[in-house]
Amino acid sequence: MNQQSLSQVAPGRRVRLVSIEGDRILTRRLLALGLSVGNEVEVLHRRNGDVVVGRDGNRLALGHDIAARVLIKELS
């Protein structure tokens, strides 16, 4: 499987979070924000690697450094 980071996904695409390349602190931070491995989100906006994702009517902005550590699988 060709893994891609969340910071590379075009707006309008639905993706599933596959893994988080980071320490326990980053994983817990994303979990507290409502993101965990297995979640499906829609990429709403992307600019210079910064990403805004939507899930269950909520929006979440992630900076490039964090978005680059979230590996995803694009859904059809």
PDB file of N, CA and C in Angstrom:
ATOM      1  N   MET A   1       0.839  -1.183   0.000  1.00  0.00           N
ATOM      2  CA  MET A   1       0.000   0.000   0.000  1.00  0.00           C
ATOM      3  C   MET A   1       0.882   1.243   0.000  1.00  0.00           C
ATOM      4  N   ASN A   2       0.595   2.151  -0.886  1.00  0.00           N
ATOM      5  CA  ASN A   2       1.333   3.399  -0.978  1.00  0.00           C
ATOM      6  C   ASN A   2       0.786   4.366   0.061  1.00  0.00           C
ATOM      7  N   GLN A   3       1.549   4.620   1.117  1.00  0.00           N
ATOM      8  CA  GLN A   3       1.058   5.478   2.184  1.00  0.00           C
ATOM      9  C   GLN A   3       1.313   6.932   1.853  1.00  0.00           C
ATOM     10  N   GLN A   4       0.373   7.747   2.255  1.00  0.00           N
ATOM     11  CA  GLN A   4       0.392   9.168   1.962  1.00  0.00           C
ATOM     12  C   GLN A   4       0.067   9.893   3.261  1.00  0.00           C
ATOM     13  N   SER A   5       0.627  11.073   3.432  1.00  0.00           N
ATOM     14  CA  SER A   5       0.327  11.828   4.641  1.00  0.00           C
ATOM     15  C   SER A   5      -0.887  12.719   4.420  1.00  0.00           C
ATOM     16  N   LEU A   6      -1.520  13.091   5.476  1.00  0.00           N
ATOM     17  CA  LEU A   6      -2.697  13.948   5.424  1.00  0.00           C
ATOM     18  C   LEU A   6      -2.369  15.300   4.793  1.00  0.00           C
ATOM     19  N   SER A   7      -1.138  15.756   4.933  1.00  0.00           N
ATOM     20  CA  SER A   7      -0.747  17.055   4.380  1.00  0.00           C
ATOM     21  C   SER A   7      -0.669  17.055   2.849  1.00  0.00           C
ATOM     22  N   GLN A   8      -0.775  15.883   2.217  1.00  0.00           N
ATOM     23  CA  GLN A   8      -0.667  15.774   0.766  1.00  0.00           C
ATOM     24  C   GLN A   8      -2.001  15.580   0.057  1.00  0.00           C
ATOM     25  N   VAL A   9      -3.081  15.477   0.802  1.00  0.00           N
ATOM     26  CA  VAL A   9      -4.377  15.142   0.219  1.00  0.00           C
ATOM     27  C   VAL A   9      -5.081  16.387  -0.311  1.00  0.00           C
ATOM     28  N   ALA A  10      -5.687  16.259  -1.474  1.00  0.00           N
ATOM     29  CA  ALA A  10      -6.413  17.370  -2.084  1.00  0.00           C
ATOM     30  C   ALA A  10      -7.740  17.611  -1.364  1.00  0.00           C
ATOM     31  N   PRO A  11      -8.170  18.856  -1.301  1.00  0.00           N
ATOM     32  CA  PRO A  11      -9.464  19.161  -0.689  1.00  0.00           C
ATOM     33  C   PRO A  11     -10.603  18.422  -1.395  1.00  0.00           C
ATOM     34  N   GLY A  12     -11.603  18.049  -0.609  1.00  0.00           N
ATOM     35  CA  GLY A  12     -12.758  17.338  -1.141  1.00  0.00           C
ATOM     36  C   GLY A  12     -12.642  15.834  -1.070  1.00  0.00           C
ATOM     37  N   ARG A  13     -11.493  15.320  -0.681  1.00  0.00           N
ATOM     38  CA  ARG A  13     -11.275  13.863  -0.608  1.00  0.00           C
ATOM     39  C   ARG A  13     -11.624  13.342   0.780  1.00  0.00           C
ATOM     40  N   ARG A  14     -12.199  12.134   0.826  1.00  0.00           N
ATOM     41  CA  ARG A  14     -12.450  11.443   2.088  1.00  0.00           C
ATOM     42  C   ARG A  14     -11.313  10.453   2.315  1.00  0.00           C
ATOM     43  N   VAL A  15     -10.823  10.410   3.544  1.00  0.00           N
ATOM     44  CA  VAL A  15      -9.695   9.542   3.866  1.00  0.00           C
ATOM     45  C   VAL A  15      -9.942   8.823   5.187  1.00  0.00           C
ATOM     46  N   ARG A  16      -9.215   7.724   5.369  1.00  0.00           N
ATOM     47  CA  ARG A  16      -9.234   6.996   6.644  1.00  0.00           C
ATOM     48  C   ARG A  16      -7.846   7.123   7.251  1.00  0.00           C
ATOM     49  N   LEU A  17      -7.786   7.461   8.523  1.00  0.00           N
ATOM     50  CA  LEU A  17      -6.507   7.562   9.220  1.00  0.00           C
ATOM     51  C   LEU A  17      -5.980   6.152   9.476  1.00  0.00           C
ATOM     52  N   VAL A  18      -4.753   5.892   9.022  1.00  0.00           N
ATOM     53  CA  VAL A  18      -4.173   4.553   9.118  1.00  0.00           C
ATOM     54  C   VAL A  18      -3.166   4.450  10.255  1.00  0.00           C
ATOM     55  N   SER A  19      -2.345   5.481  10.433  1.00  0.00           N
ATOM     56  CA  SER A  19      -1.374   5.472  11.527  1.00  0.00           C
ATOM     57  C   SER A  19      -0.910   6.887  11.820  1.00  0.00           C
ATOM     58  N   ILE A  20      -0.334   7.031  12.994  1.00  0.00           N
ATOM     59  CA  ILE A  20       0.218   8.310  13.419  1.00  0.00           C
ATOM     60  C   ILE A  20       1.684   8.092  13.719  1.00  0.00           C
ATOM     61  N   GLU A  21       2.542   8.797  12.988  1.00  0.00           N
ATOM     62  CA  GLU A  21       3.981   8.681  13.186  1.00  0.00           C
ATOM     63  C   GLU A  21       4.411   9.724  14.201  1.00  0.00           C
ATOM     64  N   GLY A  22       4.273   9.389  15.429  1.00  0.00           N
ATOM     65  CA  GLY A  22       4.636  10.324  16.477  1.00  0.00           C
ATOM     66  C   GLY A  22       4.658   9.614  17.816  1.00  0.00           C
ATOM     67  N   ASP A  23       4.980  10.374  18.818  1.00  0.00           N
ATOM     68  CA  ASP A  23       5.051   9.800  20.141  1.00  0.00           C
ATOM     69  C   ASP A  23       3.661   9.726  20.776  1.00  0.00           C
ATOM     70  N   ARG A  24       3.617   9.234  21.976  1.00  0.00           N
ATOM     71  CA  ARG A  24       2.372   9.060  22.702  1.00  0.00           C
ATOM     72  C   ARG A  24       1.677  10.400  22.953  1.00  0.00           C
ATOM     73  N   ILE A  25       2.461  11.448  23.136  1.00  0.00           N
ATOM     74  CA  ILE A  25       1.885  12.777  23.389  1.00  0.00           C
ATOM     75  C   ILE A  25       1.085  13.248  22.178  1.00  0.00           C
ATOM     76  N   LEU A  26       1.639  13.087  20.979  1.00  0.00           N
ATOM     77  CA  LEU A  26       0.928  13.485  19.763  1.00  0.00           C
ATOM     78  C   LEU A  26      -0.333  12.643  19.584  1.00  0.00           C
ATOM     79  N   THR A  27      -0.224  11.347  19.796  1.00  0.00           N
ATOM     80  CA  THR A  27      -1.377  10.463  19.659  1.00  0.00           C
ATOM     81  C   THR A  27      -2.488  10.867  20.619  1.00  0.00           C
ATOM     82  N   ARG A  28      -2.132  11.159  21.845  1.00  0.00           N
ATOM     83  CA  ARG A  28      -3.133  11.583  22.835  1.00  0.00           C
ATOM     84  C   ARG A  28      -3.729  12.941  22.482  1.00  0.00           C
ATOM     85  N   ARG A  29      -2.912  13.834  21.969  1.00  0.00           N
ATOM     86  CA  ARG A  29      -3.404  15.163  21.579  1.00  0.00           C
ATOM     87  C   ARG A  29      -4.446  15.042  20.476  1.00  0.00           C
ATOM     88  N   LEU A  30      -4.160  14.216  19.459  1.00  0.00           N
ATOM     89  CA  LEU A  30      -5.112  14.022  18.374  1.00  0.00           C
ATOM     90  C   LEU A  30      -6.371  13.308  18.855  1.00  0.00           C
ATOM     91  N   LEU A  31      -6.216  12.360  19.752  1.00  0.00           N
ATOM     92  CA  LEU A  31      -7.372  11.671  20.315  1.00  0.00           C
ATOM     93  C   LEU A  31      -8.267  12.649  21.073  1.00  0.00           C
ATOM     94  N   ALA A  32      -7.658  13.559  21.821  1.00  0.00           N
ATOM     95  CA  ALA A  32      -8.422  14.573  22.559  1.00  0.00           C
ATOM     96  C   ALA A  32      -9.182  15.500  21.598  1.00  0.00           C
ATOM     97  N   LEU A  33      -8.649  15.671  20.389  1.00  0.00           N
ATOM     98  CA  LEU A  33      -9.306  16.504  19.385  1.00  0.00           C
ATOM     99  C   LEU A  33     -10.348  15.723  18.580  1.00  0.00           C
ATOM    100  N   GLY A  34     -10.448  14.428  18.848  1.00  0.00           N
ATOM    101  CA  GLY A  34     -11.441  13.602  18.171  1.00  0.00           C
ATOM    102  C   GLY A  34     -10.922  12.819  16.984  1.00  0.00           C
ATOM    103  N   LEU A  35      -9.597  12.750  16.823  1.00  0.00           N
ATOM    104  CA  LEU A  35      -9.008  11.995  15.712  1.00  0.00           C
ATOM    105  C   LEU A  35      -8.237  10.801  16.241  1.00  0.00           C
ATOM    106  N   SER A  36      -8.539   9.635  15.688  1.00  0.00           N
ATOM    107  CA  SER A  36      -7.774   8.443  16.052  1.00  0.00           C
ATOM    108  C   SER A  36      -7.681   7.537  14.829  1.00  0.00           C
ATOM    109  N   VAL A  37      -6.804   6.577  14.900  1.00  0.00           N
ATOM    110  CA  VAL A  37      -6.613   5.631  13.804  1.00  0.00           C
ATOM    111  C   VAL A  37      -7.946   4.933  13.532  1.00  0.00           C
ATOM    112  N   GLY A  38      -8.298   4.857  12.262  1.00  0.00           N
ATOM    113  CA  GLY A  38      -9.555   4.232  11.854  1.00  0.00           C
ATOM    114  C   GLY A  38     -10.650   5.235  11.544  1.00  0.00           C
ATOM    115  N   ASN A  39     -10.513   6.477  12.013  1.00  0.00           N
ATOM    116  CA  ASN A  39     -11.512   7.511  11.729  1.00  0.00           C
ATOM    117  C   ASN A  39     -11.507   7.875  10.251  1.00  0.00           C
ATOM    118  N   GLU A  40     -12.682   8.227   9.754  1.00  0.00           N
ATOM    119  CA  GLU A  40     -12.811   8.763   8.407  1.00  0.00           C
ATOM    120  C   GLU A  40     -13.067  10.255   8.514  1.00  0.00           C
ATOM    121  N   VAL A  41     -12.349  11.030   7.710  1.00  0.00           N
ATOM    122  CA  VAL A  41     -12.511  12.482   7.700  1.00  0.00           C
ATOM    123  C   VAL A  41     -12.536  12.960   6.251  1.00  0.00           C
ATOM    124  N   GLU A  42     -13.042  14.173   6.065  1.00  0.00           N
ATOM    125  CA  GLU A  42     -12.999  14.806   4.750  1.00  0.00           C
ATOM    126  C   GLU A  42     -12.046  15.984   4.824  1.00  0.00           C
ATOM    127  N   VAL A  43     -11.164  16.078   3.834  1.00  0.00           N
ATOM    128  CA  VAL A  43     -10.240  17.206   3.769  1.00  0.00           C
ATOM    129  C   VAL A  43     -11.010  18.384   3.178  1.00  0.00           C
ATOM    130  N   LEU A  44     -11.171  19.436   3.974  1.00  0.00           N
ATOM    131  CA  LEU A  44     -11.950  20.593   3.546  1.00  0.00           C
ATOM    132  C   LEU A  44     -11.086  21.654   2.885  1.00  0.00           C
ATOM    133  N   HIS A  45      -9.924  21.924   3.451  1.00  0.00           N
ATOM    134  CA  HIS A  45      -9.006  22.931   2.921  1.00  0.00           C
ATOM    135  C   HIS A  45      -7.580  22.456   3.120  1.00  0.00           C
ATOM    136  N   ARG A  46      -6.699  22.900   2.223  1.00  0.00           N
ATOM    137  CA  ARG A  46      -5.275  22.604   2.370  1.00  0.00           C
ATOM    138  C   ARG A  46      -4.496  23.780   1.824  1.00  0.00           C
ATOM    139  N   ARG A  47      -3.527  24.225   2.586  1.00  0.00           N
ATOM    140  CA  ARG A  47      -2.691  25.343   2.150  1.00  0.00           C
ATOM    141  C   ARG A  47      -1.299  25.174   2.743  1.00  0.00           C
ATOM    142  N   ASN A  48      -0.321  25.043   1.879  1.00  0.00           N
ATOM    143  CA  ASN A  48       1.082  24.889   2.296  1.00  0.00           C
ATOM    144  C   ASN A  48       1.273  23.760   3.300  1.00  0.00           C
ATOM    145  N   GLY A  49       0.520  22.690   3.150  1.00  0.00           N
ATOM    146  CA  GLY A  49       0.646  21.549   4.057  1.00  0.00           C
ATOM    147  C   GLY A  49      -0.249  21.623   5.267  1.00  0.00           C
ATOM    148  N   ASP A  50      -0.759  22.817   5.607  1.00  0.00           N
ATOM    149  CA  ASP A  50      -1.732  22.932   6.690  1.00  0.00           C
ATOM    150  C   ASP A  50      -3.059  22.399   6.172  1.00  0.00           C
ATOM    151  N   VAL A  51      -3.816  21.726   7.038  1.00  0.00           N
ATOM    152  CA  VAL A  51      -5.023  21.038   6.593  1.00  0.00           C
ATOM    153  C   VAL A  51      -6.181  21.338   7.540  1.00  0.00           C
ATOM    154  N   VAL A  52      -7.371  21.514   6.965  1.00  0.00           N
ATOM    155  CA  VAL A  52      -8.605  21.582   7.747  1.00  0.00           C
ATOM    156  C   VAL A  52      -9.417  20.357   7.360  1.00  0.00           C
ATOM    157  N   VAL A  53      -9.768  19.541   8.355  1.00  0.00           N
ATOM    158  CA  VAL A  53     -10.561  18.340   8.107  1.00  0.00           C
ATOM    159  C   VAL A  53     -11.911  18.476   8.800  1.00  0.00           C
ATOM    160  N   GLY A  54     -12.889  17.762   8.267  1.00  0.00           N
ATOM    161  CA  GLY A  54     -14.219  17.756   8.854  1.00  0.00           C
ATOM    162  C   GLY A  54     -14.620  16.348   9.222  1.00  0.00           C
ATOM    163  N   ARG A  55     -15.295  16.243  10.373  1.00  0.00           N
ATOM    164  CA  ARG A  55     -15.789  14.944  10.842  1.00  0.00           C
ATOM    165  C   ARG A  55     -16.988  15.190  11.732  1.00  0.00           C
ATOM    166  N   ASP A  56     -18.095  14.539  11.450  1.00  0.00           N
ATOM    167  CA  ASP A  56     -19.309  14.641  12.261  1.00  0.00           C
ATOM    168  C   ASP A  56     -19.746  16.086  12.479  1.00  0.00           C
ATOM    169  N   GLY A  57     -19.637  16.912  11.449  1.00  0.00           N
ATOM    170  CA  GLY A  57     -20.073  18.298  11.545  1.00  0.00           C
ATOM    171  C   GLY A  57     -19.091  19.231  12.231  1.00  0.00           C
ATOM    172  N   ASN A  58     -17.948  18.717  12.644  1.00  0.00           N
ATOM    173  CA  ASN A  58     -16.911  19.531  13.284  1.00  0.00           C
ATOM    174  C   ASN A  58     -15.747  19.745  12.329  1.00  0.00           C
ATOM    175  N   ARG A  59     -15.054  20.859  12.511  1.00  0.00           N
ATOM    176  CA  ARG A  59     -13.855  21.153  11.718  1.00  0.00           C
ATOM    177  C   ARG A  59     -12.652  21.202  12.639  1.00  0.00           C
ATOM    178  N   LEU A  60     -11.543  20.758  12.110  1.00  0.00           N
ATOM    179  CA  LEU A  60     -10.310  20.735  12.884  1.00  0.00           C
ATOM    180  C   LEU A  60      -9.160  21.153  11.985  1.00  0.00           C
ATOM    181  N   ALA A  61      -8.395  22.145  12.422  1.00  0.00           N
ATOM    182  CA  ALA A  61      -7.234  22.619  11.663  1.00  0.00           C
ATOM    183  C   ALA A  61      -5.976  21.978  12.231  1.00  0.00           C
ATOM    184  N   LEU A  62      -5.158  21.445  11.347  1.00  0.00           N
ATOM    185  CA  LEU A  62      -3.892  20.826  11.733  1.00  0.00           C
ATOM    186  C   LEU A  62      -2.760  21.515  10.978  1.00  0.00           C
ATOM    187  N   GLY A  63      -1.721  21.861  11.692  1.00  0.00           N
ATOM    188  CA  GLY A  63      -0.545  22.443  11.063  1.00  0.00           C
ATOM    189  C   GLY A  63       0.201  21.407  10.244  1.00  0.00           C
ATOM    190  N   HIS A  64       1.087  21.882   9.399  1.00  0.00           N
ATOM    191  CA  HIS A  64       1.835  21.002   8.499  1.00  0.00           C
ATOM    192  C   HIS A  64       2.597  19.911   9.247  1.00  0.00           C
ATOM    193  N   ASP A  65       3.272  20.271  10.344  1.00  0.00           N
ATOM    194  CA  ASP A  65       4.086  19.297  11.077  1.00  0.00           C
ATOM    195  C   ASP A  65       3.252  18.126  11.581  1.00  0.00           C
ATOM    196  N   ILE A  66       2.061  18.405  12.069  1.00  0.00           N
ATOM    197  CA  ILE A  66       1.197  17.336  12.573  1.00  0.00           C
ATOM    198  C   ILE A  66       0.558  16.582  11.415  1.00  0.00           C
ATOM    199  N   ALA A  67       0.032  17.300  10.427  1.00  0.00           N
ATOM    200  CA  ALA A  67      -0.624  16.651   9.288  1.00  0.00           C
ATOM    201  C   ALA A  67       0.346  15.720   8.550  1.00  0.00           C
ATOM    202  N   ALA A  68       1.614  16.065   8.506  1.00  0.00           N
ATOM    203  CA  ALA A  68       2.606  15.227   7.824  1.00  0.00           C
ATOM    204  C   ALA A  68       2.852  13.916   8.563  1.00  0.00           C
ATOM    205  N   ARG A  69       2.525  13.864   9.843  1.00  0.00           N
ATOM    206  CA  ARG A  69       2.734  12.640  10.634  1.00  0.00           C
ATOM    207  C   ARG A  69       1.530  11.722  10.662  1.00  0.00           C
ATOM    208  N   VAL A  70       0.428  12.172  10.081  1.00  0.00           N
ATOM    209  CA  VAL A  70      -0.792  11.349  10.040  1.00  0.00           C
ATOM    210  C   VAL A  70      -0.851  10.672   8.670  1.00  0.00           C
ATOM    211  N   LEU A  71      -0.728   9.362   8.662  1.00  0.00           N
ATOM    212  CA  LEU A  71      -0.763   8.600   7.415  1.00  0.00           C
ATOM    213  C   LEU A  71      -2.193   8.167   7.160  1.00  0.00           C
ATOM    214  N   ILE A  72      -2.580   8.211   5.876  1.00  0.00           N
ATOM    215  CA  ILE A  72      -3.969   7.973   5.522  1.00  0.00           C
ATOM    216  C   ILE A  72      -4.098   7.014   4.351  1.00  0.00           C
ATOM    217  N   LYS A  73      -5.326   6.582   4.124  1.00  0.00           N
ATOM    218  CA  LYS A  73      -5.692   5.820   2.928  1.00  0.00           C
ATOM    219  C   LYS A  73      -6.885   6.559   2.333  1.00  0.00           C
ATOM    220  N   GLU A  74      -6.796   6.900   1.043  1.00  0.00           N
ATOM    221  CA  GLU A  74      -7.902   7.586   0.386  1.00  0.00           C
ATOM    222  C   GLU A  74      -9.041   6.622   0.159  1.00  0.00           C
ATOM    223  N   LEU A  75     -10.262   7.104   0.379  1.00  0.00           N
ATOM    224  CA  LEU A  75     -11.455   6.305   0.142  1.00  0.00           C
ATOM    225  C   LEU A  75     -12.043   6.697  -1.194  1.00  0.00           C
ATOM    226  N   SER A  76     -12.713   5.755  -1.838  1.00  0.00           N
ATOM    227  CA  SER A  76     -13.263   6.060  -3.161  1.00  0.00           C
ATOM    228  C   SER A  76     -14.573   6.800  -3.077  1.00  0.00           C
TER     229      SER A  76
END
